[in-house]
XYZ file of C-alpha atoms in Angstrom:
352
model
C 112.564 118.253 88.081
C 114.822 120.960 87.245
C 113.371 123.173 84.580
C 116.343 125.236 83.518
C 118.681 121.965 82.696
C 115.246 120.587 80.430
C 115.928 121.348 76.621
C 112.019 120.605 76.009
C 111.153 123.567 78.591
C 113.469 125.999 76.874
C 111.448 124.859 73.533
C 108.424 125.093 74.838
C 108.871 128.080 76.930
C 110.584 130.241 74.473
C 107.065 129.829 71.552
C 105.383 129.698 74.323
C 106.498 133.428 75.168
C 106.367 134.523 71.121
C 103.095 133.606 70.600
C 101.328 134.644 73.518
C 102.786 138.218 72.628
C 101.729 138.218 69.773
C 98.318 137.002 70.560
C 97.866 139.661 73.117
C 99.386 142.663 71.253
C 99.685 142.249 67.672
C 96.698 140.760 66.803
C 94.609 142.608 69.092
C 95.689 145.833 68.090
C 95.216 144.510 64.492
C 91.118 144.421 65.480
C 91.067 147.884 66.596
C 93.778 149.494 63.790
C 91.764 150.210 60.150
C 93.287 150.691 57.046
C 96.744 149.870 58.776
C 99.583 149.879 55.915
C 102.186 146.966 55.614
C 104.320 148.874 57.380
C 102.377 149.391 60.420
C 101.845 145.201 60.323
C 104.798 144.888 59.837
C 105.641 146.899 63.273
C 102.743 145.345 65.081
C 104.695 141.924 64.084
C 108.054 143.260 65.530
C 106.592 144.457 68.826
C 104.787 141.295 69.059
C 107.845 139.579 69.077
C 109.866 141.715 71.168
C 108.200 141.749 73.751
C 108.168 138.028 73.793
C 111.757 137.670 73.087
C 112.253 139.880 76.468
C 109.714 138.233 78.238
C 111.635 134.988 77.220
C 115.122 136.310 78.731
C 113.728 137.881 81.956
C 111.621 134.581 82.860
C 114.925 132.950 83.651
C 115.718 135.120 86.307
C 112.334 134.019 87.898
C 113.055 130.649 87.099
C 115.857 131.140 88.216
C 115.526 132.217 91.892
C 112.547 129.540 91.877
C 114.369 126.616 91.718
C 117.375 127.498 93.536
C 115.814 129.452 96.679
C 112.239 128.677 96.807
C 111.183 125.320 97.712
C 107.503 124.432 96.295
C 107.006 121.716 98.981
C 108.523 123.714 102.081
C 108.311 127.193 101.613
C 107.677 130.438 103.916
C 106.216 133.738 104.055
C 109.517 135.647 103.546
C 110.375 133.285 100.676
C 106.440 134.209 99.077
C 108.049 137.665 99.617
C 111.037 137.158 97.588
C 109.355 135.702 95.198
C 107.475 138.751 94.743
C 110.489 140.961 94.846
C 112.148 139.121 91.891
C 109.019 139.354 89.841
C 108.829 143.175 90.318
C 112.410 143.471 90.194
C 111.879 141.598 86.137
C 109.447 144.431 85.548
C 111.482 147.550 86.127
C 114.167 145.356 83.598
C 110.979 144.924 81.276
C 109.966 148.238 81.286
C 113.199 149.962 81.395
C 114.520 147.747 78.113
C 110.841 147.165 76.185
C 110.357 151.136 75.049
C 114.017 151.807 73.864
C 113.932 148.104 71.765
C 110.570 149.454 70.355
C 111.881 152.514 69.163
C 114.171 150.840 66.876
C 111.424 149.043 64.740
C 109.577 152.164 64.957
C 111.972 154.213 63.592
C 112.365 151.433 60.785
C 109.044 150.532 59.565
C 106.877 154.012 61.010
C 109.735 156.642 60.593
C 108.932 157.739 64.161
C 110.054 157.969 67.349
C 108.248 156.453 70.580
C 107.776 159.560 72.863
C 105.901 158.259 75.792
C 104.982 160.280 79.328
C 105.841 158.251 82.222
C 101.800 158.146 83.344
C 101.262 156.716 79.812
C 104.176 153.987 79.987
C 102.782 153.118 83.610
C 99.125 152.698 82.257
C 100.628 149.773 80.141
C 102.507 148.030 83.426
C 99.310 146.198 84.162
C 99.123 144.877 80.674
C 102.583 143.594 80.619
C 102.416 142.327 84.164
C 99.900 139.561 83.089
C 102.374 137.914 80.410
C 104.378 137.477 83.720
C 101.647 136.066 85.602
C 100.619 133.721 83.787
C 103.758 132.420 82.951
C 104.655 132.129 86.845
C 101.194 130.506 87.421
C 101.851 127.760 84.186
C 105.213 127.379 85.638
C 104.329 126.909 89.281
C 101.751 124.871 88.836
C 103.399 122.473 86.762
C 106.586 122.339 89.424
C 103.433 121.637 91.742
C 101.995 118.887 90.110
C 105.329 117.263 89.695
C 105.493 117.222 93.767
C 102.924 116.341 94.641
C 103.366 112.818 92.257
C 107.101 113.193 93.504
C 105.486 112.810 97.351
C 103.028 109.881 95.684
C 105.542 107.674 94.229
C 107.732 108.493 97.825
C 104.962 107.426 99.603
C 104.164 104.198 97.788
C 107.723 103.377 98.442
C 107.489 103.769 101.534
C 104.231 101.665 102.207
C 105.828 98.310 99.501
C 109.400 98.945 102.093
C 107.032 98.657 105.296
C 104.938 96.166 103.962
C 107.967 94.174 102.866
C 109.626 94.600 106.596
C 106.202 93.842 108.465
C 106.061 90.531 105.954
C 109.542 89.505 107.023
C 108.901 90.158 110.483
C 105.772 88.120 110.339
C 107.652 85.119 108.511
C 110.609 85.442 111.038
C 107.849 84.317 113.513
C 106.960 81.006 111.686
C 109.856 79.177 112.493
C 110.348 79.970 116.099
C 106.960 78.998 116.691
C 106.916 75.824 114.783
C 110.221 74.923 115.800
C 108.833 75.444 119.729
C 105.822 73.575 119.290
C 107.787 70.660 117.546
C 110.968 70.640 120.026
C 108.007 70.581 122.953
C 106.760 67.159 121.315
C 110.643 65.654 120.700
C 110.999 66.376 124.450
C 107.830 64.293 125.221
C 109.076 61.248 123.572
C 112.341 61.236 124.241
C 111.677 58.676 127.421
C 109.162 56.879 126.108
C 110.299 55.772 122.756
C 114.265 56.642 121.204
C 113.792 55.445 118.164
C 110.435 57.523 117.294
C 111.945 60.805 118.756
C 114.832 60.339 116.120
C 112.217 59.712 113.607
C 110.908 62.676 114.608
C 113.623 64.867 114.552
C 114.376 63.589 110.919
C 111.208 65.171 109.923
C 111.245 67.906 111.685
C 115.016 68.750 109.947
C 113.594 68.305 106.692
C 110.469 70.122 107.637
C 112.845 72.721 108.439
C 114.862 73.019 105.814
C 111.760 73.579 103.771
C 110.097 76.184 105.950
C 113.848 77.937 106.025
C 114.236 78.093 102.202
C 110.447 78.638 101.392
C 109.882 81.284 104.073
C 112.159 83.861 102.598
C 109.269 84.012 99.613
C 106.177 85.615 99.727
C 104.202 82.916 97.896
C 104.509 79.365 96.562
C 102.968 77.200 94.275
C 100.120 75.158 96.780
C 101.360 71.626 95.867
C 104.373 72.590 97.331
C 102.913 73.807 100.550
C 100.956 70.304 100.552
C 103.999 68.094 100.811
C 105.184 70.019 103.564
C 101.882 69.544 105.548
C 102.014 66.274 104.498
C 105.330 65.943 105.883
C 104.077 67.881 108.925
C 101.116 65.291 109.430
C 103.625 62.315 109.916
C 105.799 64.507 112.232
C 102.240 64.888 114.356
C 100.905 61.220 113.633
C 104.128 60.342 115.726
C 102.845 62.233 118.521
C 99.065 61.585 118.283
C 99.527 57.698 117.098
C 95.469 56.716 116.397
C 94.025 59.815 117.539
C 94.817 61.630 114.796
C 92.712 60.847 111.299
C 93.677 62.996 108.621
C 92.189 63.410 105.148
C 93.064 66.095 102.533
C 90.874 66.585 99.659
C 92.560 68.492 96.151
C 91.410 70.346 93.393
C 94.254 69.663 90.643
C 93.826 72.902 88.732
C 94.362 74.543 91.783
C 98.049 72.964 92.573
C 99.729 75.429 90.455
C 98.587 78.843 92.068
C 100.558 80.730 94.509
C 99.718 81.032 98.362
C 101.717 82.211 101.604
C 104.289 80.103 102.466
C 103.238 77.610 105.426
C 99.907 79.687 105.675
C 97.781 76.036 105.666
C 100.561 74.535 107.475
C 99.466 77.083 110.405
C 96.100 76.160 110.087
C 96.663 72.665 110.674
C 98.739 73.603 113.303
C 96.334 75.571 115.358
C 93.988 72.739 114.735
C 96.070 69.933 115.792
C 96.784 72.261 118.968
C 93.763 73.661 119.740
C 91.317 71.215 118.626
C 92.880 67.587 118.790
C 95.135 67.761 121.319
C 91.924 68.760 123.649
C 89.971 65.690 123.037
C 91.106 62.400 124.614
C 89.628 60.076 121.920
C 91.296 62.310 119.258
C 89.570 63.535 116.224
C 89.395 64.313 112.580
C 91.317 67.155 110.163
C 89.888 67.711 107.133
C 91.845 69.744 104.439
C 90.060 70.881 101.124
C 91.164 73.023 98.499
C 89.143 73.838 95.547
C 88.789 76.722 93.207
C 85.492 78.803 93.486
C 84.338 82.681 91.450
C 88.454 83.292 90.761
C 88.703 82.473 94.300
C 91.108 79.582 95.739
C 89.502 78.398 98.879
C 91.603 76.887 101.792
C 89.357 75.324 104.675
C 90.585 73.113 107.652
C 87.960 71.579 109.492
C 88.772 69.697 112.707
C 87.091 68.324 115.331
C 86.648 70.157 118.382
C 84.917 73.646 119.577
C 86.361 77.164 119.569
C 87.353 77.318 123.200
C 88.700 80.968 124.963
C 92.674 80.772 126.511
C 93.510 83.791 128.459
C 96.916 81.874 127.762
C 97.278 81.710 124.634
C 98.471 84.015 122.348
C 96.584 82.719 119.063
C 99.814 84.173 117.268
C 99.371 81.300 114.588
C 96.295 83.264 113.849
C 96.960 86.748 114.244
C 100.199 86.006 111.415
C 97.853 84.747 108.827
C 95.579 87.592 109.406
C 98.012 90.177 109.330
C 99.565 88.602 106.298
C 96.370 88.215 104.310
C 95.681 91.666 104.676
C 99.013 92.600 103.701
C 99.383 90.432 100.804
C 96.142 90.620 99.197
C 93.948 93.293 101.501
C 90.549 93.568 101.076
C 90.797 91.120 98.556
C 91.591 87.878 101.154
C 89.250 86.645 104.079
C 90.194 84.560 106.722
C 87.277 82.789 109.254
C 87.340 80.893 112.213
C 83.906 79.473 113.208
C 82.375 76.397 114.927
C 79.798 74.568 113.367
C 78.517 71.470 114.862
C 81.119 71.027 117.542
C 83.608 71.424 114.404
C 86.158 74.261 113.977
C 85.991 75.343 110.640
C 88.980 77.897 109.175
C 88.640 79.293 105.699
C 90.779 81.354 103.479
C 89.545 83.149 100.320
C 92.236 84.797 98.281
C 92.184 85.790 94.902
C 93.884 83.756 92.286
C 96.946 85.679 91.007
């Protein structure tokens, strides 16, 4: 934020500069000065504000210098320096300008002259150097907070564009896997039975088209994600025939809240090919969702046990992890446990 194009600064700065003057000289001199005439208030007032008024001009010569050469996020020693420089530079202009301006309400209100030594206008350096200092240090510190929320908002920027990219990568891995997995089971049939591998390519387009246009969101309403793993099922059912039983189990108030597109779709997924594809006499899929403590809860039972393949990749797995935590961190769990020679999954995320 540039300071010197910011009307409100100029405002603020230029009171700002009055007042403290007159604060530190007129009315402490007026504490000290008994029986003081009107005239010598009226002098007391005039310095006051003189000394602000030059305070007022020379600060822009700091400000200057500060927000054209000094750079409060990237600065060095020699800059420090300069910075320095300037400052005492504004106090041999202070101090050469502040006695002759002085003299003139002197002469008007007092009927005197202001004779100072040179040891006695040095003694009052110090005194005037503080106006300075304290100005830099409101100034600086200001132009330092404003950084430092400058790097903030950067850096939250910076984590919603990586999340975003590491979310797009993720869902650029749903389809290829799907569509491998599916193409895999086309092949299979394709000598055995024609007419069921067309079937099965019919649903696997439209399967497709869905995952293509749903994928490019980050969330969907769950009774959309249902027909498409109902749509999914009879794609598998083609390939499984009677050793797949499938039941899915709804809470209604929960059909309207958003999830991950195709998240339960990989869970049935990594069921059907981890846990039912393993057992000869096939097995059961359970799907449940339900609404618990603000909570929707997605769980995918199958039959089966939690078995350990230095072959696999469990990338089905890994990609709802990964986009739990991105989506929702903390806030989202995902499980994967066998109970009872059952493989139970189960999301938790909170209901948006």
């Amino acid at each position: 934020m540039k300071l010197l194009s910011n009307y409100k600064y100029w405002i603020i700065n230029f009171f700002g500069w009055i007042l403290f003057s007159l604060f530190m000289l007129t009315i402490d001199k007026i504490t000290y000065v008994q029986d003081a005439s009107i005239n010598k208030l009226y002098y007391l007032l005039s310095e006051g504000v003189l000394c602000g008024l030059l305070g007022f001009v020379l600060s822009f010569v700091i400000l200057y210098f500060i927000e054209n050469h000094f750079n409060i996020g990237n600065y060095s020693k020699v800059d420090v320096y300069k910075l320095i420089a300037v400052v005492v530079l504004t106090q041999f202009i202070y101090h050469g300008l502040l006695w002759p301006m002085l003299s003139i309400p002197a002469f008007h209100f007092l009927n005197e002259h202001i004779d100072l030594t040179i040891l006695q206008k040095l003694t009052n350096v110090p005194h005037f150097l503080v106006y300075f200092v304290v100005w830099l240090f409101v100034v600086l510190t200001f132009k330092l907070v404003y950084y430092i929320n400058t790097i903030k908002v950067k850096q939250l920027e910076l984590e919603a564009n990586l999340k975003e990219a590491q979310l797009n990568t993720l869902k650029g891995q749903i389809n290829p896997h799907f569509m491998f997995n599916s193409l895999n089971n086309i092949r299979g049939l394709m000598l055995e039975d024609a007419d069921i591998a067309r079937d099965m390519l019919t649903n696997l387009s439209e399967t497709l088209r869905y995952s293509l246009t749903k994928s490019e969101l980050n969330s969907i309403s769950l009774e959309d994600e249902l027909e498409m793993v109902e749509n999914y099922i009879e794609i598998s059912k083609i390939q499984f025939e009677d050793r797949l039983q499938f039941e899915m189990k709804t809470d209604e108030d929960a059909l309207n809240e958003q999830i991950p597109p195709m998240i339960i779709q990989m869970l049935i997924e990594n069921a059907l090919k981890h846990g039912i594809s393993n057992i000869k006499s096939g097995g059961k899929v359970h799907l449940s969702t339900l609404i618990i403590d603000r909570q929707l809860q997605i769980k995918v039972t199958n039959s089966g046990t939690l078995q350990k393949n230095e072959n696999s990749t469990r990338l089905g797995i890994k990609n709802i992890e990964k986009r739990l935590e991105l989506l929702y961190g903390k806030n989202a769990t995902f499980t994967l446990e066998e109970i009872n020679n059952t493989v139970v999954a189960t999301i938790k995320m909170p209901i948006v």
